PDB file of C-alpha atoms in Angstrom:
ATOM      1  CA  UNK A   1       8.801  50.762 -93.552  1.00  0.00           C
ATOM      2  CA  UNK A   2       9.301  49.974 -97.225  1.00  0.00           C
ATOM      3  CA  UNK A   3       7.550  46.814 -98.395  1.00  0.00           C
ATOM      4  CA  UNK A   4       8.889  44.965-101.425  1.00  0.00           C
ATOM      5  CA  UNK A   5       6.312  42.843-103.258  1.00  0.00           C
ATOM      6  CA  UNK A   6       7.934  40.255-105.484  1.00  0.00           C
ATOM      7  CA  UNK A   7       6.066  38.086-108.001  1.00  0.00           C
ATOM      8  CA  UNK A   8       5.673  35.313-108.859  1.00  0.00           C
ATOM      9  CA  UNK A   9       6.716  33.327-105.774  1.00  0.00           C
ATOM     10  CA  UNK A  10       7.888  30.497-108.000  1.00  0.00           C
ATOM     11  CA  UNK A  11       8.631  29.780-111.643  1.00  0.00           C
ATOM     12  CA  UNK A  12       9.053  26.476-113.447  1.00  0.00           C
ATOM     13  CA  UNK A  13      11.149  26.844-116.595  1.00  0.00           C
ATOM     14  CA  UNK A  14      12.845  24.824-119.281  1.00  0.00           C
ATOM     15  CA  UNK A  15      16.489  25.345-120.097  1.00  0.00           C
ATOM     16  CA  UNK A  16      16.761  27.978-122.808  1.00  0.00           C
ATOM     17  CA  UNK A  17      13.493  29.670-121.885  1.00  0.00           C
ATOM     18  CA  UNK A  18      13.342  33.351-120.917  1.00  0.00           C
ATOM     19  CA  UNK A  19      11.636  34.547-117.713  1.00  0.00           C
ATOM     20  CA  UNK A  20      10.826  37.763-115.878  1.00  0.00           C
ATOM     21  CA  UNK A  21      10.416  38.532-112.190  1.00  0.00           C
ATOM     22  CA  UNK A  22       8.593  41.596-110.902  1.00  0.00           C
ATOM     23  CA  UNK A  23       9.392  43.647-107.803  1.00  0.00           C
ATOM     24  CA  UNK A  24       7.194  46.518-106.641  1.00  0.00           C
ATOM     25  CA  UNK A  25       8.043  48.885-103.820  1.00  0.00           C
ATOM     26  CA  UNK A  26       5.596  50.612-101.486  1.00  0.00           C
ATOM     27  CA  UNK A  27       7.613  53.834-101.881  1.00  0.00           C
ATOM     28  CA  UNK A  28       9.756  55.434-104.541  1.00  0.00           C
ATOM     29  CA  UNK A  29      13.301  54.103-104.371  1.00  0.00           C
ATOM     30  CA  UNK A  30      14.912  57.240-105.776  1.00  0.00           C
ATOM     31  CA  UNK A  31      17.400  58.530-103.198  1.00  0.00           C
ATOM     32  CA  UNK A  32      18.258  62.174-102.592  1.00  0.00           C
ATOM     33  CA  UNK A  33      21.373  61.765-104.783  1.00  0.00           C
ATOM     34  CA  UNK A  34      19.135  60.878-107.743  1.00  0.00           C
ATOM     35  CA  UNK A  35      20.177  57.219-107.786  1.00  0.00           C
ATOM     36  CA  UNK A  36      17.848  54.264-107.321  1.00  0.00           C
ATOM     37  CA  UNK A  37      19.193  51.624-104.939  1.00  0.00           C
ATOM     38  CA  UNK A  38      17.320  48.556-106.150  1.00  0.00           C
ATOM     39  CA  UNK A  39      19.322  45.365-106.504  1.00  0.00           C
ATOM     40  CA  UNK A  40      18.762  41.746-107.527  1.00  0.00           C
ATOM     41  CA  UNK A  41      20.369  38.769-105.792  1.00  0.00           C
ATOM     42  CA  UNK A  42      20.461  35.037-106.480  1.00  0.00           C
ATOM     43  CA  UNK A  43      20.758  32.459-103.731  1.00  0.00           C
ATOM     44  CA  UNK A  44      21.694  29.108-105.219  1.00  0.00           C
ATOM     45  CA  UNK A  45      20.853  26.028-103.111  1.00  0.00           C
ATOM     46  CA  UNK A  46      23.063  25.810-100.023  1.00  0.00           C
ATOM     47  CA  UNK A  47      24.944  28.989-100.911  1.00  0.00           C
ATOM     48  CA  UNK A  48      25.176  32.578 -99.745  1.00  0.00           C
ATOM     49  CA  UNK A  49      23.360  35.191-101.821  1.00  0.00           C
ATOM     50  CA  UNK A  50      25.189  36.671-104.773  1.00  0.00           C
ATOM     51  CA  UNK A  51      24.452  40.084-106.242  1.00  0.00           C
ATOM     52  CA  UNK A  52      23.468  39.968-109.915  1.00  0.00           C
ATOM     53  CA  UNK A  53      22.383  43.533-110.590  1.00  0.00           C
ATOM     54  CA  UNK A  54      22.830  46.769-108.659  1.00  0.00           C
ATOM     55  CA  UNK A  55      21.089  50.132-108.983  1.00  0.00           C
ATOM     56  CA  UNK A  56      18.325  48.757-111.214  1.00  0.00           C
ATOM     57  CA  UNK A  57      20.299  47.824-114.305  1.00  0.00           C
ATOM     58  CA  UNK A  58      24.049  47.479-113.652  1.00  0.00           C
ATOM     59  CA  UNK A  59      25.470  43.959-114.000  1.00  0.00           C
ATOM     60  CA  UNK A  60      27.533  42.739-111.083  1.00  0.00           C
ATOM     61  CA  UNK A  61      31.075  41.511-111.555  1.00  0.00           C
ATOM     62  CA  UNK A  62      31.228  38.316-113.613  1.00  0.00           C
ATOM     63  CA  UNK A  63      27.462  38.183-114.145  1.00  0.00           C
ATOM     64  CA  UNK A  64      26.519  37.048-117.669  1.00  0.00           C
ATOM     65  CA  UNK A  65      24.598  39.444-119.864  1.00  0.00           C
ATOM     66  CA  UNK A  66      21.685  37.007-120.022  1.00  0.00           C
ATOM     67  CA  UNK A  67      20.580  38.898-116.915  1.00  0.00           C
ATOM     68  CA  UNK A  68      19.074  42.342-117.260  1.00  0.00           C
ATOM     69  CA  UNK A  69      17.235  44.741-114.984  1.00  0.00           C
ATOM     70  CA  UNK A  70      14.810  47.512-115.785  1.00  0.00           C
ATOM     71  CA  UNK A  71      12.428  49.806-113.974  1.00  0.00           C
ATOM     72  CA  UNK A  72      12.090  53.065-112.102  1.00  0.00           C
ATOM     73  CA  UNK A  73      10.530  54.666-109.033  1.00  0.00           C
ATOM     74  CA  UNK A  74       8.500  51.764-107.567  1.00  0.00           C
ATOM     75  CA  UNK A  75       8.312  49.170-110.340  1.00  0.00           C
ATOM     76  CA  UNK A  76      11.194  46.902-111.336  1.00  0.00           C
ATOM     77  CA  UNK A  77      11.798  43.769-113.414  1.00  0.00           C
ATOM     78  CA  UNK A  78      14.557  41.193-113.678  1.00  0.00           C
ATOM     79  CA  UNK A  79      14.749  39.331-116.976  1.00  0.00           C
ATOM     80  CA  UNK A  80      16.731  36.163-117.567  1.00  0.00           C
ATOM     81  CA  UNK A  81      17.207  35.301-121.218  1.00  0.00           C
ATOM     82  CA  UNK A  82      18.006  31.700-122.147  1.00  0.00           C
ATOM     83  CA  UNK A  83      17.902  30.158-118.662  1.00  0.00           C
ATOM     84  CA  UNK A  84      20.762  27.791-117.847  1.00  0.00           C
ATOM     85  CA  UNK A  85      20.914  25.114-115.155  1.00  0.00           C
ATOM     86  CA  UNK A  86      23.238  27.269-113.003  1.00  0.00           C
ATOM     87  CA  UNK A  87      20.507  29.951-112.816  1.00  0.00           C
ATOM     88  CA  UNK A  88      18.274  27.834-110.597  1.00  0.00           C
ATOM     89  CA  UNK A  89      17.694  29.034-107.053  1.00  0.00           C
ATOM     90  CA  UNK A  90      15.857  31.836-105.255  1.00  0.00           C
ATOM     91  CA  UNK A  91      15.937  35.378-106.617  1.00  0.00           C
ATOM     92  CA  UNK A  92      15.498  38.351-104.295  1.00  0.00           C
ATOM     93  CA  UNK A  93      15.037  42.007-104.991  1.00  0.00           C
ATOM     94  CA  UNK A  94      16.469  44.312-102.320  1.00  0.00           C
ATOM     95  CA  UNK A  95      16.322  48.046-101.725  1.00  0.00           C
ATOM     96  CA  UNK A  96      18.901  50.095 -99.815  1.00  0.00           C
ATOM     97  CA  UNK A  97      17.397  53.541-100.419  1.00  0.00           C
ATOM     98  CA  UNK A  98      15.424  53.425 -97.167  1.00  0.00           C
ATOM     99  CA  UNK A  99      17.511  51.277 -94.815  1.00  0.00           C
ATOM    100  CA  UNK A 100      17.390  47.727 -96.250  1.00  0.00           C
ATOM    101  CA  UNK A 101      14.443  45.562 -97.305  1.00  0.00           C
ATOM    102  CA  UNK A 102      14.182  42.334 -99.279  1.00  0.00           C
ATOM    103  CA  UNK A 103      11.406  40.904-101.369  1.00  0.00           C
ATOM    104  CA  UNK A 104      10.040  37.509-100.336  1.00  0.00           C
ATOM    105  CA  UNK A 105      11.894  35.731-103.117  1.00  0.00           C
ATOM    106  CA  UNK A 106      11.097  33.919-106.362  1.00  0.00           C
ATOM    107  CA  UNK A 107      12.117  30.275-106.605  1.00  0.00           C
ATOM    108  CA  UNK A 108      13.262  29.317-110.099  1.00  0.00           C
ATOM    109  CA  UNK A 109      12.964  25.581-110.758  1.00  0.00           C
ATOM    110  CA  UNK A 110      13.448  23.291-113.721  1.00  0.00           C
ATOM    111  CA  UNK A 111      10.351  22.161-115.581  1.00  0.00           C
TER     112      UNK A 111
ATOM    113  CA  UNK B   1      40.020  38.076-103.600  1.00  0.00           C
ATOM    114  CA  UNK B   2      37.252  39.546-101.446  1.00  0.00           C
ATOM    115  CA  UNK B   3      36.430  37.528 -98.348  1.00  0.00           C
ATOM    116  CA  UNK B   4      33.975  37.998 -95.495  1.00  0.00           C
ATOM    117  CA  UNK B   5      34.325  35.327 -92.836  1.00  0.00           C
ATOM    118  CA  UNK B   6      31.750  35.188 -90.052  1.00  0.00           C
ATOM    119  CA  UNK B   7      32.310  33.438 -86.741  1.00  0.00           C
ATOM    120  CA  UNK B   8      30.763  33.217 -83.287  1.00  0.00           C
ATOM    121  CA  UNK B   9      27.518  31.390 -83.994  1.00  0.00           C
ATOM    122  CA  UNK B  10      26.280  28.422 -82.023  1.00  0.00           C
ATOM    123  CA  UNK B  11      23.612  27.060 -79.707  1.00  0.00           C
ATOM    124  CA  UNK B  12      22.523  29.426 -76.945  1.00  0.00           C
ATOM    125  CA  UNK B  13      19.707  29.425 -74.408  1.00  0.00           C
ATOM    126  CA  UNK B  14      16.920  32.012 -74.562  1.00  0.00           C
ATOM    127  CA  UNK B  15      17.843  35.185 -72.713  1.00  0.00           C
ATOM    128  CA  UNK B  16      21.589  34.669 -73.133  1.00  0.00           C
ATOM    129  CA  UNK B  17      24.077  36.580 -75.274  1.00  0.00           C
ATOM    130  CA  UNK B  18      26.269  35.890 -78.279  1.00  0.00           C
ATOM    131  CA  UNK B  19      28.723  38.033 -80.250  1.00  0.00           C
ATOM    132  CA  UNK B  20      29.267  37.505 -83.962  1.00  0.00           C
ATOM    133  CA  UNK B  21      32.355  38.661 -85.823  1.00  0.00           C
ATOM    134  CA  UNK B  22      32.998  39.151 -89.534  1.00  0.00           C
ATOM    135  CA  UNK B  23      36.583  39.450 -90.757  1.00  0.00           C
ATOM    136  CA  UNK B  24      36.922  41.263 -94.079  1.00  0.00           C
ATOM    137  CA  UNK B  25      39.755  41.135 -96.583  1.00  0.00           C
ATOM    138  CA  UNK B  26      40.403  41.917-100.233  1.00  0.00           C
ATOM    139  CA  UNK B  27      38.691  45.316-100.262  1.00  0.00           C
ATOM    140  CA  UNK B  28      38.940  48.630 -98.423  1.00  0.00           C
ATOM    141  CA  UNK B  29      36.636  47.813 -95.511  1.00  0.00           C
ATOM    142  CA  UNK B  30      36.628  51.346 -94.114  1.00  0.00           C
ATOM    143  CA  UNK B  31      35.030  52.658 -97.331  1.00  0.00           C
ATOM    144  CA  UNK B  32      31.912  50.509 -97.035  1.00  0.00           C
ATOM    145  CA  UNK B  33      28.679  50.681 -95.129  1.00  0.00           C
ATOM    146  CA  UNK B  34      28.142  47.166 -93.735  1.00  0.00           C
ATOM    147  CA  UNK B  35      25.142  45.177 -92.600  1.00  0.00           C
ATOM    148  CA  UNK B  36      23.993  41.988 -90.938  1.00  0.00           C
ATOM    149  CA  UNK B  37      21.280  40.025 -92.717  1.00  0.00           C
ATOM    150  CA  UNK B  38      19.704  36.850 -91.357  1.00  0.00           C
ATOM    151  CA  UNK B  39      17.800  33.929 -92.786  1.00  0.00           C
ATOM    152  CA  UNK B  40      15.650  31.722 -90.599  1.00  0.00           C
ATOM    153  CA  UNK B  41      15.507  28.046 -91.651  1.00  0.00           C
ATOM    154  CA  UNK B  42      13.606  27.694 -94.943  1.00  0.00           C
ATOM    155  CA  UNK B  43      12.741  31.417 -94.924  1.00  0.00           C
ATOM    156  CA  UNK B  44      13.816  34.484 -96.901  1.00  0.00           C
ATOM    157  CA  UNK B  45      16.408  37.132 -96.214  1.00  0.00           C
ATOM    158  CA  UNK B  46      15.810  39.679 -93.449  1.00  0.00           C
ATOM    159  CA  UNK B  47      17.866  42.775 -92.740  1.00  0.00           C
ATOM    160  CA  UNK B  48      18.981  43.052 -89.100  1.00  0.00           C
ATOM    161  CA  UNK B  49      21.285  46.051 -88.709  1.00  0.00           C
ATOM    162  CA  UNK B  50      23.523  48.443 -90.634  1.00  0.00           C
ATOM    163  CA  UNK B  51      26.464  50.680 -89.821  1.00  0.00           C
ATOM    164  CA  UNK B  52      28.055  53.551 -91.721  1.00  0.00           C
ATOM    165  CA  UNK B  53      31.640  53.255 -92.945  1.00  0.00           C
ATOM    166  CA  UNK B  54      32.977  55.341 -90.043  1.00  0.00           C
ATOM    167  CA  UNK B  55      30.785  53.585 -87.496  1.00  0.00           C
ATOM    168  CA  UNK B  56      29.237  56.889 -86.520  1.00  0.00           C
ATOM    169  CA  UNK B  57      25.664  55.843 -87.292  1.00  0.00           C
ATOM    170  CA  UNK B  58      23.838  52.577 -86.749  1.00  0.00           C
ATOM    171  CA  UNK B  59      20.393  51.333 -87.739  1.00  0.00           C
ATOM    172  CA  UNK B  60      18.299  48.377 -86.571  1.00  0.00           C
ATOM    173  CA  UNK B  61      15.112  46.586 -87.418  1.00  0.00           C
ATOM    174  CA  UNK B  62      12.467  47.132 -84.769  1.00  0.00           C
ATOM    175  CA  UNK B  63      12.489  43.562 -83.452  1.00  0.00           C
ATOM    176  CA  UNK B  64      16.160  43.756 -82.415  1.00  0.00           C
ATOM    177  CA  UNK B  65      16.366  47.371 -81.208  1.00  0.00           C
ATOM    178  CA  UNK B  66      17.666  47.536 -77.655  1.00  0.00           C
ATOM    179  CA  UNK B  67      18.889  43.917 -77.806  1.00  0.00           C
ATOM    180  CA  UNK B  68      21.450  43.872 -80.660  1.00  0.00           C
ATOM    181  CA  UNK B  69      24.416  46.198 -81.204  1.00  0.00           C
ATOM    182  CA  UNK B  70      26.324  46.485 -84.466  1.00  0.00           C
ATOM    183  CA  UNK B  71      29.870  47.843 -84.381  1.00  0.00           C
ATOM    184  CA  UNK B  72      33.068  47.789 -86.399  1.00  0.00           C
ATOM    185  CA  UNK B  73      36.813  48.087 -86.023  1.00  0.00           C
ATOM    186  CA  UNK B  74      38.198  49.524 -89.242  1.00  0.00           C
ATOM    187  CA  UNK B  75      41.793  49.001 -88.070  1.00  0.00           C
ATOM    188  CA  UNK B  76      41.050  45.268 -87.888  1.00  0.00           C
ATOM    189  CA  UNK B  77      38.657  45.218 -90.868  1.00  0.00           C
ATOM    190  CA  UNK B  78      36.111  43.482 -88.676  1.00  0.00           C
ATOM    191  CA  UNK B  79      32.361  43.860 -88.215  1.00  0.00           C
ATOM    192  CA  UNK B  80      30.568  42.755 -85.062  1.00  0.00           C
ATOM    193  CA  UNK B  81      27.061  41.973 -83.866  1.00  0.00           C
ATOM    194  CA  UNK B  82      26.481  41.782 -80.128  1.00  0.00           C
ATOM    195  CA  UNK B  83      23.234  39.930 -79.512  1.00  0.00           C
ATOM    196  CA  UNK B  84      21.696  40.110 -76.039  1.00  0.00           C
ATOM    197  CA  UNK B  85      18.418  38.775 -74.631  1.00  0.00           C
ATOM    198  CA  UNK B  86      18.204  36.254 -77.430  1.00  0.00           C
ATOM    199  CA  UNK B  87      14.829  34.766 -78.358  1.00  0.00           C
ATOM    200  CA  UNK B  88      13.849  31.631 -80.236  1.00  0.00           C
ATOM    201  CA  UNK B  89      12.757  33.794 -83.172  1.00  0.00           C
ATOM    202  CA  UNK B  90      16.358  34.999 -83.556  1.00  0.00           C
ATOM    203  CA  UNK B  91      17.334  31.502 -84.723  1.00  0.00           C
ATOM    204  CA  UNK B  92      18.827  31.961 -88.192  1.00  0.00           C
ATOM    205  CA  UNK B  93      21.934  31.967 -90.313  1.00  0.00           C
ATOM    206  CA  UNK B  94      23.504  35.398 -89.956  1.00  0.00           C
ATOM    207  CA  UNK B  95      25.311  36.883 -92.942  1.00  0.00           C
ATOM    208  CA  UNK B  96      27.740  39.766 -92.982  1.00  0.00           C
ATOM    209  CA  UNK B  97      27.352  41.842 -96.148  1.00  0.00           C
ATOM    210  CA  UNK B  98      28.273  45.160 -97.653  1.00  0.00           C
ATOM    211  CA  UNK B  99      25.278  47.442 -98.082  1.00  0.00           C
ATOM    212  CA  UNK B 100      23.859  46.828-101.522  1.00  0.00           C
ATOM    213  CA  UNK B 101      25.025  43.231-101.402  1.00  0.00           C
ATOM    214  CA  UNK B 102      28.237  43.353-103.416  1.00  0.00           C
ATOM    215  CA  UNK B 103      29.979  41.100-100.883  1.00  0.00           C
ATOM    216  CA  UNK B 104      28.587  38.319 -98.669  1.00  0.00           C
ATOM    217  CA  UNK B 105      30.065  35.985 -96.113  1.00  0.00           C
ATOM    218  CA  UNK B 106      29.298  32.286 -95.862  1.00  0.00           C
ATOM    219  CA  UNK B 107      27.051  32.822 -92.849  1.00  0.00           C
ATOM    220  CA  UNK B 108      27.109  31.612 -89.255  1.00  0.00           C
ATOM    221  CA  UNK B 109      24.223  29.699 -87.679  1.00  0.00           C
ATOM    222  CA  UNK B 110      22.708  30.940 -84.437  1.00  0.00           C
ATOM    223  CA  UNK B 111      20.303  28.582 -82.698  1.00  0.00           C
ATOM    224  CA  UNK B 112      18.384  29.866 -79.678  1.00  0.00           C
ATOM    225  CA  UNK B 113      16.893  26.978 -77.762  1.00  0.00           C
ATOM    226  CA  UNK B 114      16.693  25.552 -74.281  1.00  0.00           C
TER     227      UNK B 114
END
């Protein structure tokens, strides 16, 4: 089974600060079609998850460009530039190359 | 507007059964692989089962194999999860989602307790 290791488990930030979250996979996430099915989700308090980024670096519908994703093979990063209050919650990386696995989550809180 | 609306959750005794439904609208349901993902209280997200767009192939996490069955009715744009032999560790909010997470429902809470 694919294991997704997400760090850090929590982040305390000030509004306007930039942050990065790391996600490492135990296996390459490149599928046989050449695409990499690594996604980033945000679960705001009391809400369902919402997809921010799909296939490493593609912004989801309506997602502001303060969010960006990079990486390849087994090593991925989500960057949030200029954090806003609405960005607070738990961030998850997820892979759908090999069935479906989630990282443990990174809780983003206000400093 | 895309909507996924889950139903069927509730309180059930260990060993009993429950069937969840997820009604989809606003997108071409038959084009999408679908999945059930659960979240135990205060815990992270956990994939449960997936089904191909035609329903011809299904996949399960080990802990639910032989107990849960995922299915779909593309004519009704509805996804199902039949849960048998329920255990206390199955207690969670169950979300219906498209594979890759583009669409999510609001979730339905399943509590397994005597």
